[in-house]
Short mmCIF file of C-alpha atoms in Angstrom, two decimals:
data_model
loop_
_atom_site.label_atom_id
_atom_site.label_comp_id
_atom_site.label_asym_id
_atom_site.label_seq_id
_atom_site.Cartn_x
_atom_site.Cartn_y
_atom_site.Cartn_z
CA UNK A 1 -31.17 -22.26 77.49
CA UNK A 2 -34.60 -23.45 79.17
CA UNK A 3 -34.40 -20.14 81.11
CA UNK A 4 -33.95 -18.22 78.41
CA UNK A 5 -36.83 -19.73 76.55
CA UNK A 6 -38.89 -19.73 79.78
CA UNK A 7 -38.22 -15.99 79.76
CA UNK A 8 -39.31 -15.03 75.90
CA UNK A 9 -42.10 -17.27 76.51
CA UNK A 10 -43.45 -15.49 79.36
CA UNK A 11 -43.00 -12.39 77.41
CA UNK A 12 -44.45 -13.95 74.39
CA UNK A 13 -47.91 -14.91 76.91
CA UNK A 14 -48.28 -11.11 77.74
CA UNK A 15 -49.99 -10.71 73.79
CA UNK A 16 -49.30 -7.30 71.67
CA UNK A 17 -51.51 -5.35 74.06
CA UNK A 18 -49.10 -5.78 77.36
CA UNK A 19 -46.08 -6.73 75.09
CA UNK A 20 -46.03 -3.38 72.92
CA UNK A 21 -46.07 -1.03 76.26
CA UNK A 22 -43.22 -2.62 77.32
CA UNK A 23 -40.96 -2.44 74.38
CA UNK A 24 -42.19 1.02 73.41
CA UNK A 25 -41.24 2.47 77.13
CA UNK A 26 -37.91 0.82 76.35
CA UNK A 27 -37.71 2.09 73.23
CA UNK A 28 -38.76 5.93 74.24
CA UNK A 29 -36.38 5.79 77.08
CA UNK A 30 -33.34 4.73 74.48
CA UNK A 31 -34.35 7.53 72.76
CA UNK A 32 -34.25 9.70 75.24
CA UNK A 33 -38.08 10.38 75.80
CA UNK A 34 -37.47 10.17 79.08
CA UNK A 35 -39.98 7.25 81.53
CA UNK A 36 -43.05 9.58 82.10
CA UNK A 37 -43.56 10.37 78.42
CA UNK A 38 -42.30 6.79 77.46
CA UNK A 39 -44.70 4.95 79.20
CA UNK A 40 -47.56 7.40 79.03
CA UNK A 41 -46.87 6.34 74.88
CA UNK A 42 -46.66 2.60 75.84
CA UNK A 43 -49.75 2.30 77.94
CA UNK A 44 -51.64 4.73 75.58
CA UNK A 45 -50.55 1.86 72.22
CA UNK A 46 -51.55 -0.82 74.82
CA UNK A 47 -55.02 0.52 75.48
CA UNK A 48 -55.57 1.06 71.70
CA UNK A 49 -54.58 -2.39 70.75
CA UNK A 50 -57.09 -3.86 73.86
CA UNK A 51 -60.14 -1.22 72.22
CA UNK A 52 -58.83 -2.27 68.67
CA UNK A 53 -58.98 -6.34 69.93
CA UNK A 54 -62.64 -5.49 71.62
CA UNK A 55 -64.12 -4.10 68.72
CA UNK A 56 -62.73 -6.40 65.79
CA UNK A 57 -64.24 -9.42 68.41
CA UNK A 58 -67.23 -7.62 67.45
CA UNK A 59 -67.02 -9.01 64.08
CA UNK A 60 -66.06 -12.47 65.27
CA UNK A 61 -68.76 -13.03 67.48
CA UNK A 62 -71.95 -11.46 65.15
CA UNK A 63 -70.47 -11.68 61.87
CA UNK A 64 -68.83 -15.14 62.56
CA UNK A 65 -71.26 -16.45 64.18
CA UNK A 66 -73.66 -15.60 61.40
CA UNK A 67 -70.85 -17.44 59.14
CA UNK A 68 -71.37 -20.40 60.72
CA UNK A 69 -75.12 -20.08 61.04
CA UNK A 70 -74.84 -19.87 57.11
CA UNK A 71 -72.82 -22.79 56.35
CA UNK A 72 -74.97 -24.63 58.87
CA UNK A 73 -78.15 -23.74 56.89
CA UNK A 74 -76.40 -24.78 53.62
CA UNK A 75 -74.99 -28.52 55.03
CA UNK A 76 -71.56 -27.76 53.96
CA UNK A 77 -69.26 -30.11 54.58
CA UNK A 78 -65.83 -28.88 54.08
CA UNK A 79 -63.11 -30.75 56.05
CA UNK A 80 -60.36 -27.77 56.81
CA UNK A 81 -61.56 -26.53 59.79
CA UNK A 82 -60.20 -22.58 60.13
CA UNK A 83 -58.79 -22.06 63.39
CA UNK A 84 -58.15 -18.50 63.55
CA UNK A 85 -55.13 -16.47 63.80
CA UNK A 86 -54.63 -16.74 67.55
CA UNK A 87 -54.21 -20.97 66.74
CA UNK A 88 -51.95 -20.33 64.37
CA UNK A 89 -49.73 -17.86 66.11
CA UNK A 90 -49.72 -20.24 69.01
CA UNK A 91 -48.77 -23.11 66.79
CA UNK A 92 -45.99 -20.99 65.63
CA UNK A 93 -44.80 -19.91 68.90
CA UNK A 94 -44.55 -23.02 69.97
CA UNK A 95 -42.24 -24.65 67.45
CA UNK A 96 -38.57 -24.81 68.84
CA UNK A 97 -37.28 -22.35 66.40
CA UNK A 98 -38.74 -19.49 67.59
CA UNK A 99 -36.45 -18.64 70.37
CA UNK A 100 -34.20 -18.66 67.51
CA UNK A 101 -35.41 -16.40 65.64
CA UNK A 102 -36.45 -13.65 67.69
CA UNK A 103 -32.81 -12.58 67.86
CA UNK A 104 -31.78 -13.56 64.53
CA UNK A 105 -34.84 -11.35 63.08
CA UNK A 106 -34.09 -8.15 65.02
CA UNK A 107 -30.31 -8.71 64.18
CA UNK A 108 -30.99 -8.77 60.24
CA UNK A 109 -33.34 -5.75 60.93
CA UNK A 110 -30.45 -3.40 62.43
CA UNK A 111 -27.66 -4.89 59.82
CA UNK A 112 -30.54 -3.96 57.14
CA UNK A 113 -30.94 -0.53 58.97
CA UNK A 114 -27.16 0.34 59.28
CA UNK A 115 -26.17 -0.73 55.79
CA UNK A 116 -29.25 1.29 54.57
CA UNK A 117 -31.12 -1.78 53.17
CA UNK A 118 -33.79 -1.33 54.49
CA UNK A 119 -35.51 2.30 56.26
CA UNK A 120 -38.28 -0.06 58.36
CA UNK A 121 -37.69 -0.46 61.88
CA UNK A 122 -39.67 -3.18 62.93
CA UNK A 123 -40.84 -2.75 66.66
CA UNK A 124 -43.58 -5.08 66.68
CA UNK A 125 -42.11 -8.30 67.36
CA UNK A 126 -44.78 -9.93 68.68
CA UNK A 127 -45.55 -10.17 64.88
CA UNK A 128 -42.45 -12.10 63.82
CA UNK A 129 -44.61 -15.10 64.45
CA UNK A 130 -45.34 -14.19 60.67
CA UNK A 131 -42.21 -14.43 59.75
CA UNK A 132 -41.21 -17.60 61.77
CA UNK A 133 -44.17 -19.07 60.47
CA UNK A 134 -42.63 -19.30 57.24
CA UNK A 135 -39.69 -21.18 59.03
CA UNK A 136 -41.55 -23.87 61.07
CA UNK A 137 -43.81 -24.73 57.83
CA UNK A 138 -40.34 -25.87 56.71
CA UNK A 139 -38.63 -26.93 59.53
CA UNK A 140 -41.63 -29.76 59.61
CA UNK A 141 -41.45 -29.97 56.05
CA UNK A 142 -37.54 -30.84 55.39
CA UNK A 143 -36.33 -31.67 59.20
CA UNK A 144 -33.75 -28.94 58.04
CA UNK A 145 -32.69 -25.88 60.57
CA UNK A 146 -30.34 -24.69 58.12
CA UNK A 147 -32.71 -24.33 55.32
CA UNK A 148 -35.98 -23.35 57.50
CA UNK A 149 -33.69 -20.65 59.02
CA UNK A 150 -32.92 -19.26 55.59
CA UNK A 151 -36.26 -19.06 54.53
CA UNK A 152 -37.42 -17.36 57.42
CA UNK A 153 -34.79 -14.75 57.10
CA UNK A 154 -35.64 -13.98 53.20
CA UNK A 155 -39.33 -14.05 54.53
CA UNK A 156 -38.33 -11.49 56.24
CA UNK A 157 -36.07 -9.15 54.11
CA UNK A 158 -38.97 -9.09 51.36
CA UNK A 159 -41.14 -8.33 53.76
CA UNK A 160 -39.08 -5.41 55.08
CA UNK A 161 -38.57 -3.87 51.48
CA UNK A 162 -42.06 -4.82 51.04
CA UNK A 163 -42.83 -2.27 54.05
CA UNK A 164 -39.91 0.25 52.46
CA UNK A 165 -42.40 -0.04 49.16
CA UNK A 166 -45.24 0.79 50.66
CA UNK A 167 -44.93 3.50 53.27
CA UNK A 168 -45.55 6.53 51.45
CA UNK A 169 -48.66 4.68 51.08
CA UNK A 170 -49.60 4.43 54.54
CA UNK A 171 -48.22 8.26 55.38
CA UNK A 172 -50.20 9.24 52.27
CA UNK A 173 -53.41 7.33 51.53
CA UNK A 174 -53.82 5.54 55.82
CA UNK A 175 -52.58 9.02 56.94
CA UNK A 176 -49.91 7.33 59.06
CA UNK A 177 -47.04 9.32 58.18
CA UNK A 178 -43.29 7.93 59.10
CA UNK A 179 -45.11 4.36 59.73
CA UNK A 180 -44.54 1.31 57.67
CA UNK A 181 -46.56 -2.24 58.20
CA UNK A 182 -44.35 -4.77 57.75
CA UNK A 183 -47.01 -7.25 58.57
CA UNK A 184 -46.13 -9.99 56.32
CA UNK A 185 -49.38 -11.94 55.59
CA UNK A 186 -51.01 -7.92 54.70
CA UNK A 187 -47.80 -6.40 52.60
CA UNK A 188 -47.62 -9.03 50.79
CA UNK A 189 -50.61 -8.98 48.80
CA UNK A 190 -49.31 -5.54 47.52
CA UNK A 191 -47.74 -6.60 44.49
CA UNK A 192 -50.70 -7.81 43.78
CA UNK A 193 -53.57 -5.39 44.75
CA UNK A 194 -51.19 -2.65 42.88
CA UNK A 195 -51.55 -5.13 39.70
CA UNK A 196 -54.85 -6.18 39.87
CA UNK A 197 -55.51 -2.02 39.93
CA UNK A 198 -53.52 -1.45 36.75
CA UNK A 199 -55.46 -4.33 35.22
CA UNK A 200 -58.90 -2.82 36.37
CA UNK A 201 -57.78 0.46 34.51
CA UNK A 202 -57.70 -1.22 31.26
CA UNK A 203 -61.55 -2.41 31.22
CA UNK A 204 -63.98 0.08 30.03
CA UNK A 205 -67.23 0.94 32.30
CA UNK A 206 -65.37 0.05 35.23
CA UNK A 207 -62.26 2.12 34.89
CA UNK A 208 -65.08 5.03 35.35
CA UNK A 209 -66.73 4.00 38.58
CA UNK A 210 -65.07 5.35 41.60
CA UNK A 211 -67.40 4.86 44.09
CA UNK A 212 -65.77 6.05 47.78
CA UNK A 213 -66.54 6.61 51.39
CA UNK A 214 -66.17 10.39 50.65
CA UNK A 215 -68.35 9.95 47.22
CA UNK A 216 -71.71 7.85 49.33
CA UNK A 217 -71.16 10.43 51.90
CA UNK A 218 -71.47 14.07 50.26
CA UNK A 219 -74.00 11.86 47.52
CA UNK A 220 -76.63 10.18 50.24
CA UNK A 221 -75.74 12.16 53.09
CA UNK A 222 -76.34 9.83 56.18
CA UNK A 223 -76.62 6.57 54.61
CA UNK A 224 -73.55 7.22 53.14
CA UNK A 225 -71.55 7.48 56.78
CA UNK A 226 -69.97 4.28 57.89
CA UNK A 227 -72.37 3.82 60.97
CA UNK A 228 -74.92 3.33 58.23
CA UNK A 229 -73.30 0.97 56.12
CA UNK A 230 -71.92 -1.07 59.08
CA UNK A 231 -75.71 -1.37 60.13
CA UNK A 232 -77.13 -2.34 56.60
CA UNK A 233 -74.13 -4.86 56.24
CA UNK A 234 -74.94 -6.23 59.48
CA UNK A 235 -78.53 -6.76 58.59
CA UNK A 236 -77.48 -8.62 55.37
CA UNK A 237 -75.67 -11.07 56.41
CA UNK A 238 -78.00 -11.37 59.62
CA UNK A 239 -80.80 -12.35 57.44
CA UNK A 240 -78.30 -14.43 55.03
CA UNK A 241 -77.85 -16.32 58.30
CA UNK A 242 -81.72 -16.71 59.03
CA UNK A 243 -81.87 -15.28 61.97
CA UNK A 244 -84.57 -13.89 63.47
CA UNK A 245 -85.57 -10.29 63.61
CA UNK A 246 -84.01 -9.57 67.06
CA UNK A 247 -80.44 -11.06 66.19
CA UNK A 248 -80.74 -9.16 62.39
CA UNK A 249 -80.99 -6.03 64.69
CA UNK A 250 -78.73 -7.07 66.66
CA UNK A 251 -75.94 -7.77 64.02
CA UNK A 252 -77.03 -4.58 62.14
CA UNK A 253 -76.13 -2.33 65.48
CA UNK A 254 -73.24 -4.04 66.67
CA UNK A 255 -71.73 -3.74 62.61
CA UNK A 256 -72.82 -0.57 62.70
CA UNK A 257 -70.62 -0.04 66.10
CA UNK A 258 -67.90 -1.70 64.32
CA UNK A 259 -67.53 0.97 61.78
CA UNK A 260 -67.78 3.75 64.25
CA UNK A 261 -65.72 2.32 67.09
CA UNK A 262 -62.49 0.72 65.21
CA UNK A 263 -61.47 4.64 63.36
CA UNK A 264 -61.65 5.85 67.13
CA UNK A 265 -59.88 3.26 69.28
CA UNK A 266 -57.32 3.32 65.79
CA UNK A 267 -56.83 7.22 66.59
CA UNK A 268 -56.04 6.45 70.28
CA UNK A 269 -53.12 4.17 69.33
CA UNK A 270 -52.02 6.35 67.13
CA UNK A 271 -52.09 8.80 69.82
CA UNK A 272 -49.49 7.08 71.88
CA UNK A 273 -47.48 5.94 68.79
CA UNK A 274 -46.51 9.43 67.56
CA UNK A 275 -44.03 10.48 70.65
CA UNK A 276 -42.50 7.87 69.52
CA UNK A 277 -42.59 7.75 66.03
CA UNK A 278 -40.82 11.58 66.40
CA UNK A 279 -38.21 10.29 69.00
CA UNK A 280 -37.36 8.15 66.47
CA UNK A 281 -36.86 10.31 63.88
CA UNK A 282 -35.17 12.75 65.99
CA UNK A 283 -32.91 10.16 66.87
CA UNK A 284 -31.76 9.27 64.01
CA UNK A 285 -31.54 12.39 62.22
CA UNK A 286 -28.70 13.25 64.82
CA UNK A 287 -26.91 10.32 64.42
CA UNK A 288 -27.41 9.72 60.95
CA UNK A 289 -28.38 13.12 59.32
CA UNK A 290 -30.74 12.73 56.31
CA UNK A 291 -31.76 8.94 56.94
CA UNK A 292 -35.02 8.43 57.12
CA UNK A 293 -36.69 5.79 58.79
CA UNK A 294 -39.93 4.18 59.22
CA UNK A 295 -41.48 2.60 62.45
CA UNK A 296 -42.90 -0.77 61.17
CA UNK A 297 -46.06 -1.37 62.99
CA UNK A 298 -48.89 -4.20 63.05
CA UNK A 299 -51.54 -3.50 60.21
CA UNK A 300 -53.90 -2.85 63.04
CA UNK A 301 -53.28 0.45 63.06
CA UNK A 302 -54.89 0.37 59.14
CA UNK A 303 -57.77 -1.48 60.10
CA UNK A 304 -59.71 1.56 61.32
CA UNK A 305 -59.99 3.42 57.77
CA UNK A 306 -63.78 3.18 57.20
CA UNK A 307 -63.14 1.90 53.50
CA UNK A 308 -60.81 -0.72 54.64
CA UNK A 309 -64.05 -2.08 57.49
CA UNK A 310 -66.61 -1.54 54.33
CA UNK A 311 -65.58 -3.90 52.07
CA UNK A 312 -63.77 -6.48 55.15
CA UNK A 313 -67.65 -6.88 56.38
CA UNK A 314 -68.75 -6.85 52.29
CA UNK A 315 -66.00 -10.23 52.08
CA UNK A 316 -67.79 -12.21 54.55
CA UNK A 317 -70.75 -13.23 52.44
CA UNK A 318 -68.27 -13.39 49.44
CA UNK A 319 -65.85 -14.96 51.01
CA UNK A 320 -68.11 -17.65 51.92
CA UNK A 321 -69.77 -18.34 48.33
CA UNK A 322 -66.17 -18.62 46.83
CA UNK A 323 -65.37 -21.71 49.55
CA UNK A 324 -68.57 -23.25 48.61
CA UNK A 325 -68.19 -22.55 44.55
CA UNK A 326 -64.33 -23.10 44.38
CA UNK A 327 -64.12 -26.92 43.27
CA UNK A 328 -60.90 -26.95 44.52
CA UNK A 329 -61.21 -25.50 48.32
CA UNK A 330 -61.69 -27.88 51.50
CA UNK A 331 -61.56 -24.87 53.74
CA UNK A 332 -64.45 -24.12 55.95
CA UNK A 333 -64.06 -20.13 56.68
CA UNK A 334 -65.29 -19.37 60.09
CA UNK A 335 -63.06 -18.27 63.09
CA UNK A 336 -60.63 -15.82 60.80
CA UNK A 337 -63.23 -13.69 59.37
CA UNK A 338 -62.10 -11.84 61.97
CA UNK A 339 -58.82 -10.64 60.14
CA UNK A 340 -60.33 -9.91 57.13
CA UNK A 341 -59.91 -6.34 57.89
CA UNK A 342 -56.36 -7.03 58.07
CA UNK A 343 -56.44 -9.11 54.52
CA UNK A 344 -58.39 -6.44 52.41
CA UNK A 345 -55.73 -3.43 53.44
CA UNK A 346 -54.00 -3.33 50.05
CA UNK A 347 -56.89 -4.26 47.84
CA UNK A 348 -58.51 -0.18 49.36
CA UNK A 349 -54.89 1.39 49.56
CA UNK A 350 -54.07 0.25 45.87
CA UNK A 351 -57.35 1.39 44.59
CA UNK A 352 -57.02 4.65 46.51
CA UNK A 353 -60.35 3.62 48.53
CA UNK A 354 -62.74 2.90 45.50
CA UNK A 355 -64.66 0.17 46.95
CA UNK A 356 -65.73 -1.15 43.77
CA UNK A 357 -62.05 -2.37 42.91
CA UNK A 358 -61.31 -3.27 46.58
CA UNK A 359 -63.92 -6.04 46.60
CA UNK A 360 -62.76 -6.97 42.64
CA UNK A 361 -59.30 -7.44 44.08
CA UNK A 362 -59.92 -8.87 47.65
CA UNK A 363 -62.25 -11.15 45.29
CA UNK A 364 -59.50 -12.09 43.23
CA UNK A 365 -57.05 -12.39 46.80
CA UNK A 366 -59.69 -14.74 48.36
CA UNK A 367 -59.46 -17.28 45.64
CA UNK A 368 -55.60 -17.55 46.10
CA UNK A 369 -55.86 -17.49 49.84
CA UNK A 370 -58.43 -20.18 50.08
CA UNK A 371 -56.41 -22.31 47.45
CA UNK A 372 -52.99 -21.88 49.43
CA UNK A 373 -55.55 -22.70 52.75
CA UNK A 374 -56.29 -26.05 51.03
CA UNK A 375 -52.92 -26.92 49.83
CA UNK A 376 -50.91 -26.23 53.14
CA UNK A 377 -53.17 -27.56 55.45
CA UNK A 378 -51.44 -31.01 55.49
CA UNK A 379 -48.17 -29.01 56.50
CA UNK A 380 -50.30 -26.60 59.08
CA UNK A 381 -51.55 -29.80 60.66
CA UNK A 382 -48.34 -31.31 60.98
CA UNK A 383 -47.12 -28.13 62.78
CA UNK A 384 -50.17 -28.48 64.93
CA UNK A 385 -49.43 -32.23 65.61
CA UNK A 386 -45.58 -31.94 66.40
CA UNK A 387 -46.35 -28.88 69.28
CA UNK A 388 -49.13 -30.94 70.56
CA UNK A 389 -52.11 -28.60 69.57
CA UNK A 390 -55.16 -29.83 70.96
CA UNK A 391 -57.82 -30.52 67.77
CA UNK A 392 -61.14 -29.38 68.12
CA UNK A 393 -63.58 -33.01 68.27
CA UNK A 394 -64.09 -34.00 64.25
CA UNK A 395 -61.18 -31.89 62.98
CA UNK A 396 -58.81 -33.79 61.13
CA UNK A 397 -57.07 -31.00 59.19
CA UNK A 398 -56.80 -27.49 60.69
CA UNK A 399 -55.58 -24.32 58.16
CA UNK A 400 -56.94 -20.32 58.44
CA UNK A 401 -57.76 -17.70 56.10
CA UNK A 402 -54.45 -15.50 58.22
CA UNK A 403 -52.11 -18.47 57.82
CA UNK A 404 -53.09 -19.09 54.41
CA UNK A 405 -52.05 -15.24 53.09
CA UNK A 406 -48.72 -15.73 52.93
CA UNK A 407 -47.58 -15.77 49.71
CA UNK A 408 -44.08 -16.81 49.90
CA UNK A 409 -44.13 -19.26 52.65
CA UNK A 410 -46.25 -21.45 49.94
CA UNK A 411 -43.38 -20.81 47.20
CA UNK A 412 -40.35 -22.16 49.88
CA UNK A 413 -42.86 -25.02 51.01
CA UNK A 414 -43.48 -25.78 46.92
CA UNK A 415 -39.72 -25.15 46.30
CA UNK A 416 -38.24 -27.16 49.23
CA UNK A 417 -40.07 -29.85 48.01
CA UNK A 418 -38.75 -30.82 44.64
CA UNK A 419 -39.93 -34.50 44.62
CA UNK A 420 -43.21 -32.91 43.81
CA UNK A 421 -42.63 -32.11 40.56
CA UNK A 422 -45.77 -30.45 39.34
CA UNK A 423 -45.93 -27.97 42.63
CA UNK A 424 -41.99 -27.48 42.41
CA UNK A 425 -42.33 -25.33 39.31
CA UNK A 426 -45.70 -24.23 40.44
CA UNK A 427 -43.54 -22.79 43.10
CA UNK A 428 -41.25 -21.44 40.60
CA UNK A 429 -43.93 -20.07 38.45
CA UNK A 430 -45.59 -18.46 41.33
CA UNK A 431 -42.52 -17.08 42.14
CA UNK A 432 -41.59 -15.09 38.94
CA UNK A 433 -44.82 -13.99 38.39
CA UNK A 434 -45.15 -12.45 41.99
CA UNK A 435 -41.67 -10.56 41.54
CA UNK A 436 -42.70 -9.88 37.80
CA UNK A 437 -45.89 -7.82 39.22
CA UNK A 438 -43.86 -6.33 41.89
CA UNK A 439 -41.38 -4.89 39.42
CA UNK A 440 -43.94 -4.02 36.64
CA UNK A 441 -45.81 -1.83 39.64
CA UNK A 442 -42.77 -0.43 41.33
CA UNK A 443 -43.32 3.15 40.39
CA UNK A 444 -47.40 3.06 41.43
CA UNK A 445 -47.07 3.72 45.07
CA UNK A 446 -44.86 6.46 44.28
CA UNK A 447 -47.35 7.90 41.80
CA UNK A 448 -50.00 7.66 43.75
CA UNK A 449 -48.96 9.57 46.69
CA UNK A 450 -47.92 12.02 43.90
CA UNK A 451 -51.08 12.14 42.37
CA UNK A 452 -52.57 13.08 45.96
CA UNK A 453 -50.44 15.50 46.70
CA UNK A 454 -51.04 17.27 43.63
CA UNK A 455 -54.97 16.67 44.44
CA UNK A 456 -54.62 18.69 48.06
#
């Protein structure tokens, strides 16, 4: 058994940059790509991911920085400390289920797949730490395998008809076509960014603005084109941060960059995806004629839409005043600002890119994400504890704006926990309500894409 662990492990350490080549040259060969093409694909995904990974560290180290240099300016003293995605995927790893459930995910995947289910194939398992997340939350919670186990597992069948949902989305709208992001802590927020859009139709004024990257482009020319923006939002929240004129320029430029580079090194994964992506297809359309079936991806591959880095470098300042204004937050936002490009995907796809709405509704996202930061971060730091995390000096609690997006790992922490009374049927409440949206909006993705087609 320690072998085998030893060996996922080692695996595990290589990251989604060296991981994904690997398991996509597999994949190509088992679908008869052949090695040459295979790997070309592989390596080609891996380089995109490591340009994708430079760039979006971009935004960590000027926009975070400037973050911090904020909430030092304002003496904040909020006692989550956000350690970032890369913590919390560690954490995760690290928990004894997770050799577990690398098996047990893929398996439900393919049963899913063969007894038509589900039409995601999810090759990016270096992302199931989402999904175990959701099982070592309560595994540390309950001291149950049986019961962390199962939620895992449901985590991830929602999350997989989640993906199902919201494809023609991504082939439509992200321009991703046969690709489905079953990333859970981004599809999850779906539901909800497809509800809060139906609710934003309702209000007069602002059911008439549809302001656009295509709009600010063809209106003000080139200080409509992302390069521009990225460099005006840069220079923002440089002087929000009180910096002096050289580091405002120099967060205005490298923003600027930001916008320009993350599109490019985006097209260059999806470069080597598409061999594969058509192997795929081919493959199954031989075996199983008329099946279709979509290649579930990391949301990376969204993050390069110009809208979706817009209003992600728009959240930071936002972001920010709703930790300090929100009575009931503790989190201190700093290291994951860094995934907010990830967080504010379905907040631009829902509202078909008006940038208006996607800021109403990543608004309305970040006061539910910093809540469910606050409330979990006794059960993040016990995770942290029990794999022997080391704690930055000060930190007593540890939590993250990445962590804190899933939706349903709250609800099985709330409902596994019925001693707590009050949070039990906020759990339950939570719980209808979420489905409730997801069934009143059902039809929306499906008339959107309609809607564009018909606008071509």
């Amino acid at each position: 058994m320690s072998i085998i662990t030893s060996a996922v492990q080692y695996i595990l350490d290589l990251g989604a940059s060296a991981m994904l080549p690997i398991i996509l040259t597999i994949f190509g060969l088992i679908l008869g790509q052949g090695f040459v093409k295979s790997f070309r694909a592989g390596l080609t995904v891996g380089v995109g991911f490591i340009g994708i990974n430079l760039v979006i560290g971009l935004i960590s180290s000027y926009a975070g920085a400037a973050a911090q240099a904020m909430v030092d300016r304002l003496n904040l003293s909020l006692n989550v400390l956000d350690v970032g995605w890369p913590v919390a995927a560690s954490i995760t790893w690290a928990t004894p289920i997770a050799v577990l459930l690398i098996p047990l995910l893929f398996i439900v995947n393919m049963i899913m797949l063969a007894l038509n289910m589900t039409k995601t194939m999810d090759v990016d398992i270096w992302n199931y730490w989402h999904l175990i997340f959701a099982g070592g939350v309560i595994y540390y919670a309950t001291g149950s395998l049986p019961l962390c186990l199962l939620c895992a597992l449901i985590h991830a069948v929602v999350t997989f008809k989640l993906a199902d949902w919201t494809a023609p989305a991504v082939g439509s709208f992200l321009e991703l076509p046969g690709v489905c992001l079953p990333h859970a802590e981004t599809v999850a927020w779906a539901p909800v960014c497809y509800a809060l859009n139906r609710v934003w139709d309702k209000i007069p004024g602002l059911n008439k603005v549809n302001v656009t990257g295509d709009t600010l482009k063809k209106k003000l020319g080139f200080i409509g084109e992302p390069m521009f923006l990225g460099l005006v939002l840069g220079l923002i929240i440089g002087a929000l941060a009180g910096y002096d004129s050289k580091q405002v320029i120099l967060t205005g430029v490298n923003m600027a960059a930001v916008l320009v580079l993350l599109p490019r090194m985006v097209s260059l994964l999806m470069e080597g995806l598409m061999p594969i992506s058509e192997g795929a297809r081919n493959f199954i359309q031989k075996r199983f004629p008329g099946k279709e079936v979509y290649i579930g991806l990391d949301a990376a591959v969204a993050t390069g839409h110009p809208t979706v880095v817009t209003v992600s470098l728009i959240m930071i300042p936002i972001t920010l005043a709703l930790a300090i204004i929100l009575p009931y937050n503790r989190l201190l936002p700093y290291a994951d600002f860094a995934v907010l490009p990830f967080t504010v995907i379905w907040a631009v796809v829902a509202s078909r890119g008006n940038i208006v709405r996607s800021v109403l509704s990543s608004s309305v996202m970040m006061c539910g994400i910093l809540f469910i930061a606050t409330n979990m971060a006794e059960a993040t730091t016990a995770m942290g504890k029990a794999v022997g995390f080391a704690f930055p000096e000060g930190a007593t609690q540890i939590s993250g704006i990445d962590a804190s997006c899933h939706i349903l790992v709250w609800v099985f922490a709330k409902l596994c926990d019925p001693a707590n009374m009050p949070m039990f049927i906020a759990g339950i409440a939570v719980a209808v309500i979420y489905f409730g949206l997801w069934y009143w909006t059902r039809n929306d993705v499906k008339a959107q894409v309609e809607a564009a087609n018909a606008a071509k």
